[in-house]
Amino acid sequence: MAGLELLYSCVAGSITCPQDVVVCFVHWEIVKSGYKCLGLGDEPRSGDKKSELLPTGWNDSKELYTLRYKSNDDKSNFLVKAITVDSTLIFNLMDSATEQVSDLTMNVSDYVDADHLQTFESVFKNAEDLSQKVKSQLLPSVPAPRKEDKSSREKSNDSQPDSDPLRIPTRHPQTSRQPNWPDPMAPFAAGGADLDPFGGRGGGMIVDPLRAGYPRSGFDPSGGLPGILPPGAVPPGARFDPFGPVGRHRPGPDPDHMPPPGYDDMFM
């Protein structure tokens, strides 16, 4: 009970009844939980100042004790009242931020020796039990930090971006080695991709002459175009329209360089 003896020594001269002892003990528990006392009464005052000590006049009324507290981080305020009913002391705590109310009722004689009010070593009885009751029944509970489910966290860490069919794939840096593209589908799979909303199948509604079952030339766009496209820029099975000469040693003129027949005939 570190700190309680010092607090009790400061107020021992003003303690005149067992109820004062219990209120002093509850005040110490509140301070330990991260709060400081602002003063007396229900309403705030201009001279309020946070303190670990009990304010002057805290036990002027033996029938009703009223104390206000504020958290060390200034995020929470609550009002504590203690009402004496015969040999019983009823505590009531209201959190002004959440409007939550808690209460604690105790028999004063179970925890205080009325014959030794001025002796700290002898005044308290069952102090551990009283401390546990104050913490569990009166003080506002602090919500425990939410623990993320371990399995869901591991699943999140193991998930790969490629598992999302709507994610745009990351561009691979240019390299001289062709990426390990998956093999294209059968050449007669035209129209298959239109049946798959996730794009997991190859072949669209437009027939690709390079992959439609017709005899193929030696040109494969997935191998890249020297000086134009790096290897792997065109995935295997993709429809591709060459935008330049497909080879450096192509014999004869490029057909794109020849004008169409009769291009200068205005009647054609």
mmCIF file of N, CA and C in Angstrom, residues 157-262:
data_model
loop_
_atom_site.group_PDB
_atom_site.id
_atom_site.type_symbol
_atom_site.label_atom_id
_atom_site.label_comp_id
_atom_site.label_asym_id
_atom_site.label_seq_id
_atom_site.Cartn_x
_atom_site.Cartn_y
_atom_site.Cartn_z
ATOM 1 N N ASN A 157 -1.377 -11.776 -43.700
ATOM 2 C CA ASN A 157 0.027 -11.638 -44.074
ATOM 3 C C ASN A 157 0.397 -12.559 -45.230
ATOM 4 N N ASP A 158 -0.258 -13.715 -45.286
ATOM 5 C CA ASP A 158 0.085 -14.684 -46.326
ATOM 6 C C ASP A 158 -0.586 -14.384 -47.657
ATOM 7 N N SER A 159 -1.609 -13.535 -47.662
ATOM 8 C CA SER A 159 -2.312 -13.264 -48.912
ATOM 9 C C SER A 159 -1.417 -12.506 -49.872
ATOM 10 N N GLN A 160 -1.514 -12.860 -51.129
ATOM 11 C CA GLN A 160 -0.694 -12.244 -52.160
ATOM 12 C C GLN A 160 -1.554 -11.320 -53.015
ATOM 13 N N PRO A 161 -0.960 -10.247 -53.559
ATOM 14 C CA PRO A 161 -1.737 -9.342 -54.407
ATOM 15 C C PRO A 161 -2.350 -10.037 -55.613
ATOM 16 N N ASP A 162 -1.672 -11.095 -56.130
ATOM 17 C CA ASP A 162 -2.176 -11.758 -57.332
ATOM 18 C C ASP A 162 -3.473 -12.506 -57.079
ATOM 19 N N SER A 163 -3.855 -12.693 -55.810
ATOM 20 C CA SER A 163 -5.068 -13.436 -55.518
ATOM 21 C C SER A 163 -6.323 -12.609 -55.804
ATOM 22 N N ASP A 164 -6.179 -11.301 -55.973
ATOM 23 C CA ASP A 164 -7.312 -10.438 -56.276
ATOM 24 C C ASP A 164 -7.462 -10.319 -57.789
ATOM 25 N N PRO A 165 -8.554 -10.844 -58.356
ATOM 26 C CA PRO A 165 -8.689 -10.805 -59.821
ATOM 27 C C PRO A 165 -8.877 -9.397 -60.364
ATOM 28 N N LEU A 166 -9.235 -8.426 -59.512
ATOM 29 C CA LEU A 166 -9.461 -7.066 -59.984
ATOM 30 C C LEU A 166 -8.231 -6.179 -59.822
ATOM 31 N N ARG A 167 -7.165 -6.716 -59.241
ATOM 32 C CA ARG A 167 -5.957 -5.918 -59.034
ATOM 33 C C ARG A 167 -5.139 -5.845 -60.321
ATOM 34 N N ILE A 168 -4.665 -4.645 -60.639
ATOM 35 C CA ILE A 168 -3.809 -4.477 -61.800
ATOM 36 C C ILE A 168 -2.424 -5.013 -61.457
ATOM 37 N N PRO A 169 -1.896 -5.940 -62.225
ATOM 38 C CA PRO A 169 -0.599 -6.528 -61.877
ATOM 39 C C PRO A 169 0.512 -5.499 -61.934
ATOM 40 N N THR A 170 1.525 -5.698 -61.089
ATOM 41 C CA THR A 170 2.679 -4.809 -61.049
ATOM 42 C C THR A 170 3.533 -5.010 -62.284
ATOM 43 N N ARG A 171 4.006 -3.908 -62.863
ATOM 44 C CA ARG A 171 4.872 -4.008 -64.023
ATOM 45 C C ARG A 171 6.217 -4.605 -63.622
ATOM 46 N N HIS A 172 6.680 -5.561 -64.396
ATOM 47 C CA HIS A 172 7.973 -6.167 -64.134
ATOM 48 C C HIS A 172 9.063 -5.325 -64.786
ATOM 49 N N PRO A 173 10.200 -5.161 -64.124
ATOM 50 C CA PRO A 173 11.280 -4.376 -64.737
ATOM 51 C C PRO A 173 11.804 -5.041 -66.005
ATOM 52 N N GLN A 174 12.304 -4.192 -66.915
ATOM 53 C CA GLN A 174 12.790 -4.712 -68.189
ATOM 54 C C GLN A 174 13.997 -5.606 -67.956
ATOM 55 N N THR A 175 13.984 -6.741 -68.580
ATOM 56 C CA THR A 175 15.084 -7.687 -68.430
ATOM 57 C C THR A 175 15.287 -8.419 -69.744
ATOM 58 N N SER A 176 16.475 -8.962 -69.913
ATOM 59 C CA SER A 176 16.781 -9.705 -71.137
ATOM 60 C C SER A 176 16.198 -11.106 -71.106
ATOM 61 N N ARG A 177 15.769 -11.549 -69.924
ATOM 62 C CA ARG A 177 15.208 -12.890 -69.807
ATOM 63 C C ARG A 177 13.692 -12.816 -69.825
ATOM 64 N N GLN A 178 13.083 -13.672 -70.589
ATOM 65 C CA GLN A 178 11.634 -13.679 -70.713
ATOM 66 C C GLN A 178 10.996 -14.180 -69.422
ATOM 67 N N PRO A 179 9.964 -13.468 -68.911
ATOM 68 C CA PRO A 179 9.297 -13.934 -67.691
ATOM 69 C C PRO A 179 8.670 -15.298 -67.898
ATOM 70 N N ASN A 180 8.385 -15.932 -66.787
ATOM 71 C CA ASN A 180 7.798 -17.265 -66.825
ATOM 72 C C ASN A 180 6.282 -17.134 -66.955
ATOM 73 N N TRP A 181 5.829 -16.786 -68.192
ATOM 74 C CA TRP A 181 4.395 -16.654 -68.433
ATOM 75 C C TRP A 181 3.749 -18.036 -68.485
ATOM 76 N N PRO A 182 2.505 -18.154 -68.054
ATOM 77 C CA PRO A 182 1.812 -19.441 -68.215
ATOM 78 C C PRO A 182 1.559 -19.737 -69.685
ATOM 79 N N ASP A 183 1.481 -20.999 -69.997
ATOM 80 C CA ASP A 183 1.245 -21.407 -71.385
ATOM 81 C C ASP A 183 -0.116 -20.928 -71.855
ATOM 82 N N PRO A 184 -0.250 -20.490 -73.113
ATOM 83 C CA PRO A 184 -1.557 -20.065 -73.636
ATOM 84 C C PRO A 184 -2.493 -21.256 -73.755
ATOM 85 N N MET A 185 -3.758 -20.959 -73.881
ATOM 86 C CA MET A 185 -4.754 -22.013 -74.004
ATOM 87 C C MET A 185 -4.754 -22.573 -75.425
ATOM 88 N N ALA A 186 -5.648 -23.509 -75.648
ATOM 89 C CA ALA A 186 -5.738 -24.147 -76.955
ATOM 90 C C ALA A 186 -6.019 -23.100 -78.021
ATOM 91 N N PRO A 187 -5.535 -23.287 -79.229
ATOM 92 C CA PRO A 187 -5.713 -22.275 -80.271
ATOM 93 C C PRO A 187 -7.158 -22.064 -80.665
ATOM 94 N N PHE A 188 -8.040 -23.027 -80.388
ATOM 95 C CA PHE A 188 -9.442 -22.889 -80.778
ATOM 96 C C PHE A 188 -10.316 -22.446 -79.602
ATOM 97 N N ALA A 189 -9.714 -21.725 -78.644
ATOM 98 C CA ALA A 189 -10.466 -21.311 -77.462
ATOM 99 C C ALA A 189 -11.066 -19.935 -77.620
ATOM 100 N N ALA A 190 -11.271 -19.486 -78.858
ATOM 101 C CA ALA A 190 -11.838 -18.163 -79.087
ATOM 102 C C ALA A 190 -13.213 -18.065 -78.449
ATOM 103 N N GLY A 191 -13.432 -16.997 -77.677
ATOM 104 C CA GLY A 191 -14.708 -16.787 -77.011
ATOM 105 C C GLY A 191 -14.752 -17.297 -75.594
ATOM 106 N N GLY A 192 -13.707 -18.042 -75.168
ATOM 107 C CA GLY A 192 -13.737 -18.593 -73.812
ATOM 108 C C GLY A 192 -13.642 -17.527 -72.747
ATOM 109 N N ALA A 193 -12.836 -16.478 -72.981
ATOM 110 C CA ALA A 193 -12.668 -15.431 -71.973
ATOM 111 C C ALA A 193 -13.944 -14.649 -71.743
ATOM 112 N N ASP A 194 -14.821 -14.584 -72.765
ATOM 113 C CA ASP A 194 -16.055 -13.839 -72.600
ATOM 114 C C ASP A 194 -17.027 -14.529 -71.653
ATOM 115 N N LEU A 195 -16.762 -15.797 -71.362
ATOM 116 C CA LEU A 195 -17.613 -16.535 -70.434
ATOM 117 C C LEU A 195 -17.089 -16.481 -69.010
ATOM 118 N N ASP A 196 -15.886 -15.919 -68.825
ATOM 119 C CA ASP A 196 -15.260 -15.882 -67.501
ATOM 120 C C ASP A 196 -15.153 -14.425 -67.056
ATOM 121 N N PRO A 197 -15.990 -13.982 -66.087
ATOM 122 C CA PRO A 197 -15.952 -12.570 -65.679
ATOM 123 C C PRO A 197 -14.662 -12.172 -65.006
ATOM 124 N N PHE A 198 -13.876 -13.130 -64.500
ATOM 125 C CA PHE A 198 -12.634 -12.811 -63.805
ATOM 126 C C PHE A 198 -11.419 -12.855 -64.723
ATOM 127 N N GLY A 199 -11.607 -13.150 -65.967
ATOM 128 C CA GLY A 199 -10.499 -13.120 -66.911
ATOM 129 C C GLY A 199 -9.470 -14.197 -66.687
ATOM 130 N N GLY A 200 -9.875 -15.307 -66.093
ATOM 131 C CA GLY A 200 -8.916 -16.367 -65.819
ATOM 132 C C GLY A 200 -8.671 -17.280 -66.998
ATOM 133 N N ARG A 201 -9.451 -17.134 -68.063
ATOM 134 C CA ARG A 201 -9.300 -17.992 -69.232
ATOM 135 C C ARG A 201 -8.810 -17.167 -70.406
ATOM 136 N N GLY A 202 -8.195 -17.828 -71.331
ATOM 137 C CA GLY A 202 -7.692 -17.151 -72.518
ATOM 138 C C GLY A 202 -8.671 -17.250 -73.674
ATOM 139 N N GLY A 203 -8.445 -16.437 -74.676
ATOM 140 C CA GLY A 203 -9.297 -16.490 -75.866
ATOM 141 C C GLY A 203 -10.477 -15.566 -75.760
ATOM 142 N N GLY A 204 -10.599 -14.635 -76.682
ATOM 143 C CA GLY A 204 -11.730 -13.731 -76.667
ATOM 144 C C GLY A 204 -12.636 -13.967 -77.859
ATOM 145 N N MET A 205 -13.554 -13.052 -78.068
ATOM 146 C CA MET A 205 -14.491 -13.225 -79.179
ATOM 147 C C MET A 205 -13.851 -12.887 -80.526
ATOM 148 N N ILE A 206 -12.690 -12.213 -80.495
ATOM 149 C CA ILE A 206 -11.977 -11.893 -81.733
ATOM 150 C C ILE A 206 -10.898 -12.942 -81.953
ATOM 151 N N VAL A 207 -10.922 -13.557 -83.111
ATOM 152 C CA VAL A 207 -9.956 -14.613 -83.407
ATOM 153 C C VAL A 207 -8.595 -13.986 -83.696
ATOM 154 N N ASP A 208 -7.565 -14.477 -83.029
ATOM 155 C CA ASP A 208 -6.207 -14.002 -83.239
ATOM 156 C C ASP A 208 -5.581 -14.865 -84.338
ATOM 157 N N PRO A 209 -5.203 -14.283 -85.468
ATOM 158 C CA PRO A 209 -4.635 -15.104 -86.553
ATOM 159 C C PRO A 209 -3.350 -15.803 -86.151
ATOM 160 N N LEU A 210 -2.649 -15.274 -85.131
ATOM 161 C CA LEU A 210 -1.409 -15.935 -84.703
ATOM 162 C C LEU A 210 -1.688 -17.190 -83.897
ATOM 163 N N ARG A 211 -2.935 -17.315 -83.342
ATOM 164 C CA ARG A 211 -3.207 -18.442 -82.460
ATOM 165 C C ARG A 211 -4.574 -19.046 -82.772
ATOM 166 N N ALA A 212 -4.928 -19.074 -84.003
ATOM 167 C CA ALA A 212 -6.249 -19.579 -84.370
ATOM 168 C C ALA A 212 -6.193 -20.899 -85.120
ATOM 169 N N GLY A 213 -5.109 -21.635 -85.005
ATOM 170 C CA GLY A 213 -5.015 -22.911 -85.654
ATOM 171 C C GLY A 213 -4.461 -22.858 -87.056
ATOM 172 N N TYR A 214 -4.215 -21.622 -87.564
ATOM 173 C CA TYR A 214 -3.646 -21.490 -88.901
ATOM 174 C C TYR A 214 -2.141 -21.644 -88.816
ATOM 175 N N PRO A 215 -1.527 -21.929 -89.947
ATOM 176 C CA PRO A 215 -0.055 -22.050 -89.915
ATOM 177 C C PRO A 215 0.571 -20.762 -89.419
ATOM 178 N N ARG A 216 1.516 -20.874 -88.505
ATOM 179 C CA ARG A 216 2.133 -19.730 -87.880
ATOM 180 C C ARG A 216 3.441 -19.385 -88.583
ATOM 181 N N SER A 217 3.753 -18.113 -88.564
ATOM 182 C CA SER A 217 5.061 -17.680 -89.038
ATOM 183 C C SER A 217 6.076 -17.868 -87.912
ATOM 184 N N GLY A 218 7.295 -17.586 -88.200
ATOM 185 C CA GLY A 218 8.326 -17.711 -87.167
ATOM 186 C C GLY A 218 8.275 -16.604 -86.136
ATOM 187 N N PHE A 219 7.373 -15.644 -86.270
ATOM 188 C CA PHE A 219 7.305 -14.521 -85.346
ATOM 189 C C PHE A 219 6.442 -14.870 -84.132
ATOM 190 N N ASP A 220 6.991 -14.682 -82.987
ATOM 191 C CA ASP A 220 6.266 -14.907 -81.733
ATOM 192 C C ASP A 220 6.342 -13.615 -80.923
ATOM 193 N N PRO A 221 5.228 -12.880 -80.756
ATOM 194 C CA PRO A 221 5.293 -11.586 -80.063
ATOM 195 C C PRO A 221 5.721 -11.703 -78.615
ATOM 196 N N SER A 222 5.526 -12.867 -77.989
ATOM 197 C CA SER A 222 5.918 -13.002 -76.590
ATOM 198 C C SER A 222 7.430 -12.956 -76.421
ATOM 199 N N GLY A 223 8.168 -13.163 -77.498
ATOM 200 C CA GLY A 223 9.628 -13.081 -77.417
ATOM 201 C C GLY A 223 10.144 -11.666 -77.496
ATOM 202 N N GLY A 224 9.283 -10.683 -77.731
ATOM 203 C CA GLY A 224 9.690 -9.294 -77.790
ATOM 204 C C GLY A 224 10.100 -8.882 -79.188
ATOM 205 N N LEU A 225 10.291 -7.580 -79.368
ATOM 206 C CA LEU A 225 10.767 -7.016 -80.625
ATOM 207 C C LEU A 225 12.112 -6.352 -80.372
ATOM 208 N N PRO A 226 13.143 -6.773 -81.048
ATOM 209 C CA PRO A 226 14.468 -6.202 -80.782
ATOM 210 C C PRO A 226 14.466 -4.687 -80.903
ATOM 211 N N GLY A 227 14.919 -4.049 -79.840
ATOM 212 C CA GLY A 227 15.000 -2.603 -79.829
ATOM 213 C C GLY A 227 13.680 -1.904 -79.625
ATOM 214 N N ILE A 228 12.562 -2.647 -79.536
ATOM 215 C CA ILE A 228 11.249 -2.017 -79.395
ATOM 216 C C ILE A 228 10.540 -2.498 -78.135
ATOM 217 N N LEU A 229 10.385 -3.808 -78.019
ATOM 218 C CA LEU A 229 9.726 -4.392 -76.855
ATOM 219 C C LEU A 229 10.649 -5.416 -76.211
ATOM 220 N N PRO A 230 10.740 -5.423 -74.872
ATOM 221 C CA PRO A 230 11.565 -6.430 -74.196
ATOM 222 C C PRO A 230 10.862 -7.778 -74.194
ATOM 223 N N PRO A 231 11.601 -8.856 -74.011
ATOM 224 C CA PRO A 231 10.962 -10.182 -73.932
ATOM 225 C C PRO A 231 9.948 -10.221 -72.801
ATOM 226 N N GLY A 232 8.805 -10.794 -73.081
ATOM 227 C CA GLY A 232 7.764 -10.920 -72.078
ATOM 228 C C GLY A 232 6.805 -9.763 -72.021
ATOM 229 N N ALA A 233 7.031 -8.716 -72.828
ATOM 230 C CA ALA A 233 6.118 -7.573 -72.814
ATOM 231 C C ALA A 233 4.747 -7.969 -73.336
ATOM 232 N N VAL A 234 4.704 -8.939 -74.227
ATOM 233 C CA VAL A 234 3.443 -9.456 -74.737
ATOM 234 C C VAL A 234 3.271 -10.869 -74.198
ATOM 235 N N PRO A 235 2.294 -11.102 -73.303
ATOM 236 C CA PRO A 235 2.108 -12.438 -72.739
ATOM 237 C C PRO A 235 1.756 -13.442 -73.817
ATOM 238 N N PRO A 236 2.165 -14.691 -73.650
ATOM 239 C CA PRO A 236 1.763 -15.727 -74.614
ATOM 240 C C PRO A 236 0.250 -15.839 -74.698
ATOM 241 N N GLY A 237 -0.267 -15.881 -75.876
ATOM 242 C CA GLY A 237 -1.707 -16.009 -76.070
ATOM 243 C C GLY A 237 -2.411 -14.687 -76.235
ATOM 244 N N ALA A 238 -1.672 -13.563 -76.039
ATOM 245 C CA ALA A 238 -2.313 -12.251 -76.160
ATOM 246 C C ALA A 238 -2.467 -11.866 -77.626
ATOM 247 N N ARG A 239 -3.567 -11.195 -77.959
ATOM 248 C CA ARG A 239 -3.750 -10.686 -79.308
ATOM 249 C C ARG A 239 -2.840 -9.487 -79.502
ATOM 250 N N PHE A 240 -2.069 -9.493 -80.557
ATOM 251 C CA PHE A 240 -1.049 -8.473 -80.736
ATOM 252 C C PHE A 240 -0.971 -8.073 -82.202
ATOM 253 N N ASP A 241 -0.973 -6.780 -82.445
ATOM 254 C CA ASP A 241 -0.843 -6.252 -83.797
ATOM 255 C C ASP A 241 0.506 -5.555 -83.881
ATOM 256 N N PRO A 242 1.473 -6.104 -84.594
ATOM 257 C CA PRO A 242 2.803 -5.480 -84.662
ATOM 258 C C PRO A 242 2.710 -4.063 -85.198
ATOM 259 N N PHE A 243 3.385 -3.142 -84.523
ATOM 260 C CA PHE A 243 3.365 -1.744 -84.945
ATOM 261 C C PHE A 243 4.669 -1.333 -85.608
ATOM 262 N N GLY A 244 5.469 -2.309 -86.001
ATOM 263 C CA GLY A 244 6.726 -2.012 -86.682
ATOM 264 C C GLY A 244 7.227 -3.244 -87.389
ATOM 265 N N PRO A 245 8.366 -3.154 -88.047
ATOM 266 C CA PRO A 245 8.928 -4.351 -88.696
ATOM 267 C C PRO A 245 9.184 -5.448 -87.680
ATOM 268 N N VAL A 246 8.784 -6.667 -88.009
ATOM 269 C CA VAL A 246 8.942 -7.768 -87.075
ATOM 270 C C VAL A 246 10.325 -8.374 -87.138
ATOM 271 N N GLY A 247 11.138 -7.963 -88.037
ATOM 272 C CA GLY A 247 12.504 -8.481 -88.120
ATOM 273 C C GLY A 247 13.407 -7.507 -88.835
ATOM 274 N N ARG A 248 14.671 -7.499 -88.468
ATOM 275 C CA ARG A 248 15.604 -6.557 -89.074
ATOM 276 C C ARG A 248 15.976 -6.954 -90.505
ATOM 277 N N HIS A 249 15.940 -8.251 -90.789
ATOM 278 C CA HIS A 249 16.386 -8.750 -92.095
ATOM 279 C C HIS A 249 15.206 -9.234 -92.921
ATOM 280 N N ARG A 250 14.075 -8.554 -92.776
ATOM 281 C CA ARG A 250 12.903 -8.944 -93.546
ATOM 282 C C ARG A 250 13.157 -8.643 -95.016
ATOM 283 N N PRO A 251 13.021 -9.623 -95.888
ATOM 284 C CA PRO A 251 13.290 -9.370 -97.312
ATOM 285 C C PRO A 251 12.200 -8.523 -97.951
ATOM 286 N N GLY A 252 12.619 -7.675 -98.857
ATOM 287 C CA GLY A 252 11.666 -6.868 -99.606
ATOM 288 C C GLY A 252 11.185 -5.687 -98.792
ATOM 289 N N PRO A 253 10.445 -4.811 -99.454
ATOM 290 C CA PRO A 253 9.931 -3.638 -98.745
ATOM 291 C C PRO A 253 8.839 -4.032 -97.758
ATOM 292 N N ASP A 254 8.656 -3.174 -96.765
ATOM 293 C CA ASP A 254 7.584 -3.373 -95.792
ATOM 294 C C ASP A 254 6.264 -3.045 -96.481
ATOM 295 N N PRO A 255 5.254 -3.908 -96.403
ATOM 296 C CA PRO A 255 3.978 -3.612 -97.071
ATOM 297 C C PRO A 255 3.363 -2.294 -96.625
ATOM 298 N N ASP A 256 3.668 -1.873 -95.406
ATOM 299 C CA ASP A 256 3.090 -0.621 -94.925
ATOM 300 C C ASP A 256 3.683 0.580 -95.640
ATOM 301 N N HIS A 257 4.835 0.377 -96.285
ATOM 302 C CA HIS A 257 5.472 1.497 -96.981
ATOM 303 C C HIS A 257 4.972 1.669 -98.415
ATOM 304 N N MET A 258 4.222 0.713 -98.935
ATOM 305 C CA MET A 258 3.745 0.770 -100.318
ATOM 306 C C MET A 258 2.357 1.399 -100.358
ATOM 307 N N PRO A 259 2.119 2.337 -101.238
ATOM 308 C CA PRO A 259 0.774 2.926 -101.320
ATOM 309 C C PRO A 259 -0.202 1.917 -101.902
ATOM 310 N N PRO A 260 -1.451 2.008 -101.522
ATOM 311 C CA PRO A 260 -2.441 1.077 -102.069
ATOM 312 C C PRO A 260 -2.662 1.350 -103.553
ATOM 313 N N PRO A 261 -3.042 0.340 -104.301
ATOM 314 C CA PRO A 261 -3.274 0.542 -105.744
ATOM 315 C C PRO A 261 -4.334 1.614 -105.981
ATOM 316 N N GLY A 262 -4.006 2.502 -106.925
ATOM 317 C CA GLY A 262 -4.953 3.541 -107.308
ATOM 318 C C GLY A 262 -5.200 4.585 -106.224
#
